[in-house]
Amino acid sequence: QNVRPFKCDQCPQSFYRNLDLKRHKRIHLTVKPFPCGHCEKSFSRKDALK
């Protein structure tokens, strides 16, 4: 089954695990504490830096 019980309340995304939902919700924050060292961008999650 493709049941994703953990649904984001700000967009249509849903997830298998609550942990994934919590991590996803950070993209909706206006605070982006992880700046890129190579360009002007900042990110809400450290793992988004590449």
mmCIF file of C-alpha atoms in Angstrom:
data_model
loop_
_atom_site.group_PDB
_atom_site.id
_atom_site.type_symbol
_atom_site.label_atom_id
_atom_site.label_comp_id
_atom_site.label_asym_id
_atom_site.label_seq_id
_atom_site.Cartn_x
_atom_site.Cartn_y
_atom_site.Cartn_z
ATOM 1 C CA GLN A 1 0.000 0.000 0.000
ATOM 2 C CA ASN A 2 0.990 3.563 -0.627
ATOM 3 C CA VAL A 3 -0.426 5.067 2.572
ATOM 4 C CA ARG A 4 1.226 8.275 3.723
ATOM 5 C CA PRO A 5 -0.493 9.207 6.968
ATOM 6 C CA PHE A 6 1.674 12.220 7.839
ATOM 7 C CA LYS A 7 0.370 15.194 5.877
ATOM 8 C CA CYS A 8 1.808 18.675 5.703
ATOM 9 C CA ASP A 9 -0.690 21.333 6.754
ATOM 10 C CA GLN A 10 0.876 23.924 4.436
ATOM 11 C CA CYS A 11 1.146 22.044 1.143
ATOM 12 C CA PRO A 12 -0.080 18.799 -0.500
ATOM 13 C CA GLN A 13 2.954 16.716 0.538
ATOM 14 C CA SER A 14 2.504 13.629 2.691
ATOM 15 C CA PHE A 15 4.975 11.190 4.195
ATOM 16 C CA TYR A 16 5.348 7.648 5.475
ATOM 17 C CA ARG A 17 7.163 8.733 8.633
ATOM 18 C CA ASN A 18 6.554 11.588 11.059
ATOM 19 C CA LEU A 19 10.293 12.297 11.077
ATOM 20 C CA ASP A 20 10.171 13.019 7.346
ATOM 21 C CA LEU A 21 7.222 15.378 7.814
ATOM 22 C CA LYS A 22 9.048 17.287 10.550
ATOM 23 C CA ARG A 23 12.108 17.656 8.321
ATOM 24 C CA HIS A 24 9.944 18.735 5.372
ATOM 25 C CA LYS A 25 8.138 21.425 7.381
ATOM 26 C CA ARG A 26 11.385 23.377 7.655
ATOM 27 C CA ILE A 27 11.108 24.355 3.976
ATOM 28 C CA HIS A 28 8.081 26.482 4.859
ATOM 29 C CA LEU A 29 10.040 28.543 7.394
ATOM 30 C CA THR A 30 11.243 31.993 6.451
ATOM 31 C CA VAL A 31 14.354 31.499 8.588
ATOM 32 C CA LYS A 32 17.187 29.970 6.578
ATOM 33 C CA PRO A 33 20.163 29.629 8.904
ATOM 34 C CA PHE A 34 22.451 27.691 6.537
ATOM 35 C CA PRO A 35 24.208 29.996 4.039
ATOM 36 C CA CYS A 36 26.053 28.639 1.042
ATOM 37 C CA GLY A 37 29.772 29.364 1.071
ATOM 38 C CA HIS A 38 29.868 29.676 -2.740
ATOM 39 C CA CYS A 39 26.831 31.810 -3.573
ATOM 40 C CA GLU A 40 24.266 34.150 -1.995
ATOM 41 C CA LYS A 41 21.672 31.465 -1.207
ATOM 42 C CA SER A 42 20.648 30.279 2.244
ATOM 43 C CA PHE A 43 18.758 27.134 3.169
ATOM 44 C CA SER A 44 16.436 25.969 5.916
ATOM 45 C CA ARG A 45 18.191 22.584 6.122
ATOM 46 C CA LYS A 46 21.901 21.862 6.336
ATOM 47 C CA ASP A 47 21.566 18.809 4.098
ATOM 48 C CA ALA A 48 20.359 21.096 1.272
ATOM 49 C CA LEU A 49 23.873 22.532 0.958
ATOM 50 C CA LYS A 50 25.762 20.793 -1.838
#
